[in-house]
Amino acid sequence: MATTWARFVASSRILDVVVIALTLMIAALAFRQGEPFEPSPVSLGVVLLCCLAIGWRRRYPELVLGIAVLALVVAAQPAPLMLAAGTVTEVYGSRPRTWVVLAVASVPAVLEIAESTRLLGTALIWSGLVALPATVGLYLNSRQQAVQAAAARAEQLAEEARQEERTRIAREMHDVVAHQVSLIALHAGALELTLEGQDAAASARAIGRTARQALEELRNVVSLLRTGEDAAAERAPQASVDQLGALLEEWRAAGAHVTLTDRTPAAFLDACPPPVGRTAYRVVREALTNVSKHAPGSSAEVELAEVDGSLSVVVRNSAGTAAPSSRAASGSGTGLYGLRERVELLGGTFEAGPDGHGGFRVSALLPAYGREL
């Protein structure tokens, strides 16, 4: 709670307003009592300049620090110096530039303090005016750097997941396209044997030759995407939506509470193109994996439906009844990024997020283009 409050105060204008108000109060006190400084046009001008400069402290931290030191020396104003010292370290962090600026600013401040206090008192006051705010600023700077690094890492992981999914899709498309091109070459060979006339036979041979060249080029391109680790997995049969029943049985055997509701018309799933079927299967598998990691003990429901000629896949789960798995802490969310990339490359839409009742909902709408019902 303390950390959250410190970040909120440092990142908002509340602290600026508080410091300005305190500075003006001290100036008003000097007008009435002549303390802690003798009011004069110069001192009052410095006070007003300092109040105006505070609004620019993040853009020009060194300039504001210099004005704050001047306000301390001329008008006995401590609050602007504390704010400016903390801002310098928050903006620049632990750099040589930071320490040089603070050291230069500390010289007139220490000389001013030493005129009215002894050595120990001077050290304590300097610590409160410069050292302590600078330490708080360093802490806030480190927190900001950590947040930015985490955001950059998350974006990097998301991009890697998208690239990996694109590569996987390209490999899968090899099976589909290569099969179709092979059929073209096969039919062209048969046509060459049955046609009469040299022109017709030559055309058939040209078709067959072009198809075989296209198939070879396709294999060469896809071979560039293939790695040794996943070559065996690539050759294995790809699971599709018609194998969801077996997938859910595996989860039930492992103790999961999961149901399947199929609202699609008869033969709809069989007529879906292979990429759509494989993507639907992957959506369900990844969603159930996340359920087991983040909401153990919950019940999950898988629903398939036909929506305006598209395949709708929805996986929702209730709130978990047990502590999240240790795997949840190491999860990066790249699985969902990969699913989104795969679905969108097919022209579909993907959504994932809390359902408002303590559970989670993953949905994908996949266009079943090319269906033959």
Tab-separated table of C-alpha atoms in Angstrom, residues 8-297:
chain	number	residue	atom	x	y	z
A	8	PHE	CA	0.608	7.904	-7.007
A	9	VAL	CA	1.864	11.009	-5.239
A	10	ALA	CA	5.074	11.196	-7.261
A	11	SER	CA	3.295	10.803	-10.604
A	12	SER	CA	0.490	13.287	-9.954
A	13	ARG	CA	0.249	17.008	-9.393
A	14	ILE	CA	-0.843	16.582	-5.768
A	15	LEU	CA	2.707	16.878	-4.476
A	16	ASP	CA	3.304	19.962	-6.625
A	17	VAL	CA	0.241	21.668	-5.163
A	18	VAL	CA	1.252	20.762	-1.612
A	19	VAL	CA	4.766	22.152	-2.059
A	20	ILE	CA	3.498	25.346	-3.690
A	21	ALA	CA	0.959	25.845	-0.908
A	22	LEU	CA	3.620	25.328	1.774
A	23	THR	CA	5.964	27.746	0.011
A	24	LEU	CA	3.289	30.447	-0.181
A	25	MET	CA	2.377	29.891	3.475
A	26	ILE	CA	5.984	30.480	4.536
A	27	ALA	CA	6.076	33.611	2.358
A	28	ALA	CA	2.844	34.864	3.934
A	29	LEU	CA	4.280	34.214	7.397
A	30	ALA	CA	7.340	36.257	6.482
A	31	PHE	CA	5.093	39.154	5.471
A	32	ARG	CA	3.360	39.124	8.852
A	33	GLN	CA	6.236	38.359	11.194
A	34	GLY	CA	9.380	39.052	9.205
A	35	GLU	CA	10.474	35.429	9.659
A	36	PRO	CA	11.928	33.050	8.561
A	37	PHE	CA	13.259	35.581	6.015
A	38	GLU	CA	13.134	39.328	5.490
A	39	PRO	CA	10.539	39.992	2.761
A	40	SER	CA	11.838	42.010	-0.146
A	41	PRO	CA	11.015	42.320	-3.838
A	42	VAL	CA	13.900	39.989	-4.671
A	43	SER	CA	12.887	37.264	-2.200
A	44	LEU	CA	9.229	37.454	-3.171
A	45	GLY	CA	10.180	37.308	-6.844
A	46	VAL	CA	12.263	34.204	-6.187
A	47	VAL	CA	9.351	32.591	-4.326
A	48	LEU	CA	6.955	33.231	-7.214
A	49	LEU	CA	9.520	32.028	-9.752
A	50	CYS	CA	10.027	28.856	-7.725
A	51	CYS	CA	6.272	28.180	-7.565
A	52	LEU	CA	6.006	28.576	-11.330
A	53	ALA	CA	9.062	26.400	-12.004
A	54	ILE	CA	7.693	23.478	-9.992
A	55	GLY	CA	5.221	22.765	-12.771
A	56	TRP	CA	8.160	22.120	-15.132
A	57	ARG	CA	10.247	20.027	-12.760
A	58	ARG	CA	10.060	16.814	-14.805
A	59	ARG	CA	10.988	18.511	-18.065
A	60	TYR	CA	13.807	20.670	-16.660
A	61	PRO	CA	14.844	19.024	-13.378
A	62	GLU	CA	18.306	20.677	-13.142
A	63	LEU	CA	16.917	24.171	-13.766
A	64	VAL	CA	14.197	23.700	-11.174
A	65	LEU	CA	16.777	22.387	-8.707
A	66	GLY	CA	18.879	25.516	-9.206
A	67	ILE	CA	15.856	27.760	-8.605
A	68	ALA	CA	14.980	25.717	-5.517
A	69	VAL	CA	18.492	26.219	-4.095
A	70	LEU	CA	18.142	29.935	-4.760
A	71	ALA	CA	14.798	29.933	-2.940
A	72	LEU	CA	16.426	28.218	0.050
A	73	VAL	CA	19.262	30.756	0.220
A	74	VAL	CA	17.196	33.883	-0.455
A	75	ALA	CA	13.783	33.041	1.025
A	76	ALA	CA	14.436	30.113	3.437
A	77	GLN	CA	12.177	27.771	1.445
A	78	PRO	CA	13.030	24.073	2.122
A	79	ALA	CA	10.111	22.291	0.396
A	80	PRO	CA	11.036	23.156	-3.229
A	81	LEU	CA	14.576	21.852	-2.688
A	82	MET	CA	13.291	18.532	-1.360
A	83	LEU	CA	10.923	18.146	-4.305
A	84	ALA	CA	13.566	19.131	-6.868
A	85	ALA	CA	16.227	16.791	-5.429
A	86	GLY	CA	13.849	13.848	-5.569
A	87	THR	CA	12.818	14.759	-9.122
A	88	VAL	CA	16.409	14.773	-10.382
A	89	THR	CA	17.057	11.219	-9.194
A	90	GLU	CA	13.622	10.026	-10.318
A	91	VAL	CA	14.176	11.344	-13.839
A	92	TYR	CA	17.845	10.452	-14.338
A	93	GLY	CA	18.344	7.543	-11.955
A	94	SER	CA	21.767	6.574	-10.671
A	95	ARG	CA	23.971	8.230	-13.278
A	96	PRO	CA	27.148	10.286	-12.888
A	97	ARG	CA	25.163	13.266	-14.133
A	98	THR	CA	22.763	12.878	-11.222
A	99	TRP	CA	25.467	12.927	-8.565
A	100	VAL	CA	27.276	15.880	-10.150
A	101	VAL	CA	24.086	17.951	-10.221
A	102	LEU	CA	23.229	17.090	-6.613
A	103	ALA	CA	26.773	17.791	-5.429
A	104	VAL	CA	26.841	21.218	-7.090
A	105	ALA	CA	23.415	22.066	-5.685
A	106	SER	CA	24.416	20.903	-2.200
A	107	VAL	CA	27.325	23.350	-1.864
A	108	PRO	CA	25.315	26.605	-1.500
A	109	ALA	CA	22.628	24.752	0.439
A	110	VAL	CA	25.125	23.425	2.983
A	111	LEU	CA	26.809	26.834	3.306
A	112	GLU	CA	23.444	28.456	3.981
A	113	ILE	CA	22.509	25.834	6.582
A	114	ALA	CA	25.914	25.962	8.269
A	115	GLU	CA	25.507	29.675	9.069
A	116	SER	CA	22.865	28.908	11.692
A	117	THR	CA	23.659	25.370	12.862
A	118	ARG	CA	26.584	23.232	13.924
A	119	LEU	CA	28.173	20.452	11.916
A	120	LEU	CA	25.862	17.662	13.105
A	121	GLY	CA	22.779	19.794	12.598
A	122	THR	CA	23.969	20.783	9.147
A	123	ALA	CA	24.432	17.131	8.181
A	124	LEU	CA	21.007	16.165	9.494
A	125	ILE	CA	19.227	19.042	7.754
A	126	TRP	CA	21.077	18.360	4.483
A	127	SER	CA	20.049	14.705	4.741
A	128	GLY	CA	16.420	15.699	5.106
A	129	LEU	CA	16.527	18.284	2.331
A	130	VAL	CA	18.616	16.411	-0.272
A	131	ALA	CA	19.711	12.886	0.653
A	132	LEU	CA	16.341	11.484	1.719
A	133	PRO	CA	14.331	12.894	-1.242
A	134	ALA	CA	17.081	11.723	-3.603
A	135	THR	CA	16.804	8.201	-2.181
A	136	VAL	CA	13.045	8.188	-2.690
A	137	GLY	CA	13.560	9.399	-6.259
A	138	LEU	CA	16.019	6.587	-6.952
A	139	TYR	CA	13.487	4.069	-5.685
A	140	LEU	CA	10.752	5.464	-7.918
A	141	ASN	CA	13.127	5.453	-10.882
A	142	SER	CA	14.021	1.805	-10.325
A	143	ARG	CA	10.345	0.893	-10.079
A	144	GLN	CA	9.624	2.703	-13.331
A	145	GLN	CA	12.512	0.974	-15.070
A	146	ALA	CA	11.263	-2.409	-13.847
A	147	VAL	CA	7.741	-1.730	-15.140
A	148	GLN	CA	9.070	-0.625	-18.528
A	149	ALA	CA	11.325	-3.670	-18.761
A	150	ALA	CA	8.423	-5.976	-17.921
A	151	ALA	CA	6.238	-4.309	-20.562
A	152	ALA	CA	8.992	-4.598	-23.164
A	153	ARG	CA	9.534	-8.256	-22.288
A	154	ALA	CA	5.812	-8.968	-22.553
A	155	GLU	CA	5.686	-7.305	-25.970
A	156	GLN	CA	8.716	-9.300	-27.089
A	157	LEU	CA	7.129	-12.551	-25.959
A	158	ALA	CA	3.903	-11.632	-27.730
A	159	GLU	CA	5.754	-10.916	-30.970
A	160	GLU	CA	7.687	-14.188	-30.682
A	161	ALA	CA	4.419	-16.039	-30.153
A	162	ARG	CA	2.892	-14.396	-33.220
A	163	GLN	CA	5.907	-15.240	-35.359
A	164	GLU	CA	5.933	-18.816	-34.096
A	165	GLU	CA	2.252	-19.191	-34.892
A	166	ARG	CA	2.734	-17.824	-38.399
A	167	THR	CA	5.562	-20.269	-38.964
A	168	ARG	CA	3.458	-23.159	-37.679
A	169	ILE	CA	0.583	-22.179	-39.947
A	170	ALA	CA	2.920	-22.043	-42.950
A	171	ARG	CA	4.109	-25.552	-42.200
A	172	GLU	CA	0.572	-26.843	-41.865
A	173	MET	CA	-0.439	-25.208	-45.123
A	174	HIS	CA	2.305	-27.207	-46.822
A	175	ASP	CA	0.322	-30.395	-46.266
A	176	VAL	CA	-2.857	-28.909	-47.680
A	177	VAL	CA	-1.398	-27.072	-50.687
A	178	ALA	CA	1.069	-29.832	-51.527
A	179	HIS	CA	-1.785	-32.319	-51.590
A	180	GLN	CA	-3.801	-30.179	-53.977
A	181	VAL	CA	-0.847	-29.524	-56.284
A	182	SER	CA	0.005	-33.236	-56.292
A	183	LEU	CA	-3.539	-33.977	-57.433
A	184	ILE	CA	-3.140	-31.490	-60.265
A	185	ALA	CA	0.046	-33.198	-61.400
A	186	LEU	CA	-1.601	-36.618	-61.130
A	187	HIS	CA	-4.626	-35.573	-63.196
A	188	ALA	CA	-2.374	-33.909	-65.760
A	189	GLY	CA	-0.447	-37.189	-66.161
A	190	ALA	CA	-3.657	-39.130	-66.655
A	191	LEU	CA	-4.914	-36.525	-69.095
A	192	GLU	CA	-1.713	-36.805	-71.121
A	193	LEU	CA	-2.290	-40.541	-71.600
A	194	THR	CA	-5.935	-40.237	-72.673
A	195	LEU	CA	-5.865	-37.187	-74.921
A	196	GLU	CA	-5.359	-37.510	-78.637
A	197	GLY	CA	-3.273	-35.080	-80.614
A	198	GLN	CA	0.151	-33.612	-80.000
A	199	ASP	CA	-1.101	-30.179	-78.919
A	200	ALA	CA	-3.399	-31.598	-76.257
A	201	ALA	CA	-0.742	-33.982	-74.984
A	202	ALA	CA	1.828	-31.186	-74.905
A	203	SER	CA	-0.559	-28.997	-72.914
A	204	ALA	CA	-1.151	-31.808	-70.430
A	205	ARG	CA	2.590	-32.331	-70.079
A	206	ALA	CA	3.063	-28.589	-69.502
A	207	ILE	CA	0.401	-28.619	-66.790
A	208	GLY	CA	2.030	-31.595	-65.085
A	209	ARG	CA	5.497	-30.072	-65.334
A	210	THR	CA	4.295	-26.748	-63.913
A	211	ALA	CA	2.513	-28.493	-61.047
A	212	ARG	CA	5.617	-30.516	-60.152
A	213	GLN	CA	7.761	-27.375	-60.266
A	214	ALA	CA	5.305	-25.564	-58.022
A	215	LEU	CA	5.318	-28.482	-55.595
A	216	GLU	CA	9.122	-28.494	-55.486
A	217	GLU	CA	9.240	-24.732	-54.900
A	218	LEU	CA	6.683	-25.072	-52.121
A	219	ARG	CA	8.733	-27.775	-50.431
A	220	ASN	CA	11.872	-25.649	-50.695
A	221	VAL	CA	10.188	-22.640	-49.104
A	222	VAL	CA	8.632	-24.627	-46.274
A	223	SER	CA	11.915	-26.426	-45.611
A	224	LEU	CA	13.379	-23.060	-44.629
A	225	LEU	CA	10.814	-22.843	-41.818
A	226	ARG	CA	11.368	-26.367	-40.569
A	227	THR	CA	13.588	-26.950	-37.521
A	228	GLY	CA	15.037	-30.201	-36.276
A	229	GLU	CA	13.102	-30.037	-33.008
A	230	ASP	CA	9.660	-29.926	-34.553
A	231	ALA	CA	10.244	-31.865	-37.768
A	232	ALA	CA	8.896	-35.058	-36.201
A	233	ALA	CA	5.927	-33.240	-34.718
A	234	GLU	CA	5.212	-31.665	-38.102
A	235	ARG	CA	4.993	-35.073	-39.745
A	236	ALA	CA	2.526	-36.276	-37.096
A	237	PRO	CA	-1.189	-35.992	-37.899
A	238	GLN	CA	-2.646	-32.619	-36.882
A	239	ALA	CA	-5.554	-32.804	-34.439
A	240	SER	CA	-8.763	-31.151	-35.619
A	241	VAL	CA	-12.149	-30.211	-34.266
A	242	ASP	CA	-13.528	-33.723	-34.803
A	243	GLN	CA	-11.135	-34.937	-32.090
A	244	LEU	CA	-12.439	-32.633	-29.379
A	245	GLY	CA	-14.321	-35.514	-27.793
A	246	ALA	CA	-11.105	-37.446	-27.268
A	247	LEU	CA	-9.389	-34.346	-25.931
A	248	LEU	CA	-12.112	-33.748	-23.366
A	249	GLU	CA	-12.027	-37.382	-22.310
A	250	GLU	CA	-8.321	-36.997	-21.533
A	251	TRP	CA	-9.075	-33.998	-19.342
A	252	ARG	CA	-11.898	-35.829	-17.569
A	253	ALA	CA	-9.615	-38.780	-16.933
A	254	ALA	CA	-7.197	-36.332	-15.294
A	255	GLY	CA	-9.966	-35.162	-12.930
A	256	ALA	CA	-11.191	-32.060	-14.761
A	257	HIS	CA	-14.886	-31.140	-14.865
A	258	VAL	CA	-15.508	-30.233	-18.498
A	259	THR	CA	-18.539	-30.538	-20.769
A	260	LEU	CA	-19.013	-30.163	-24.507
A	261	THR	CA	-22.094	-28.635	-26.136
A	262	ASP	CA	-22.276	-28.908	-29.918
A	263	ARG	CA	-24.950	-26.653	-31.440
A	264	THR	CA	-23.674	-26.839	-35.013
A	265	PRO	CA	-25.904	-28.244	-37.805
A	266	ALA	CA	-25.343	-31.764	-39.062
A	267	ALA	CA	-22.197	-32.187	-41.189
A	268	PHE	CA	-21.166	-28.586	-40.468
A	269	LEU	CA	-17.930	-29.529	-38.689
A	270	ASP	CA	-17.012	-32.120	-41.309
A	271	ALA	CA	-17.355	-29.514	-44.046
A	272	CYS	CA	-15.134	-26.916	-42.308
A	273	PRO	CA	-11.750	-26.394	-43.999
A	274	PRO	CA	-8.810	-28.128	-42.268
A	275	PRO	CA	-7.207	-24.871	-41.029
A	276	VAL	CA	-10.449	-23.892	-39.317
A	277	GLY	CA	-10.820	-27.298	-37.678
A	278	ARG	CA	-7.242	-27.305	-36.428
A	279	THR	CA	-7.558	-23.777	-35.068
A	280	ALA	CA	-10.780	-24.631	-33.221
A	281	TYR	CA	-9.023	-27.602	-31.624
A	282	ARG	CA	-6.077	-25.435	-30.569
A	283	VAL	CA	-8.369	-22.820	-29.023
A	284	VAL	CA	-10.056	-25.441	-26.845
A	285	ARG	CA	-6.787	-27.113	-25.889
A	286	GLU	CA	-5.049	-23.877	-24.897
A	287	ALA	CA	-8.094	-22.646	-22.972
A	288	LEU	CA	-8.337	-25.872	-20.972
A	289	THR	CA	-4.614	-25.737	-20.267
A	290	ASN	CA	-5.038	-22.250	-18.830
A	291	VAL	CA	-7.954	-23.446	-16.725
A	292	SER	CA	-5.815	-26.171	-15.176
A	293	LYS	CA	-3.061	-23.655	-14.370
A	294	HIS	CA	-5.014	-20.622	-13.188
A	295	ALA	CA	-8.328	-22.022	-11.912
A	296	PRO	CA	-7.835	-25.596	-10.630
A	297	GLY	CA	-10.990	-27.178	-9.317
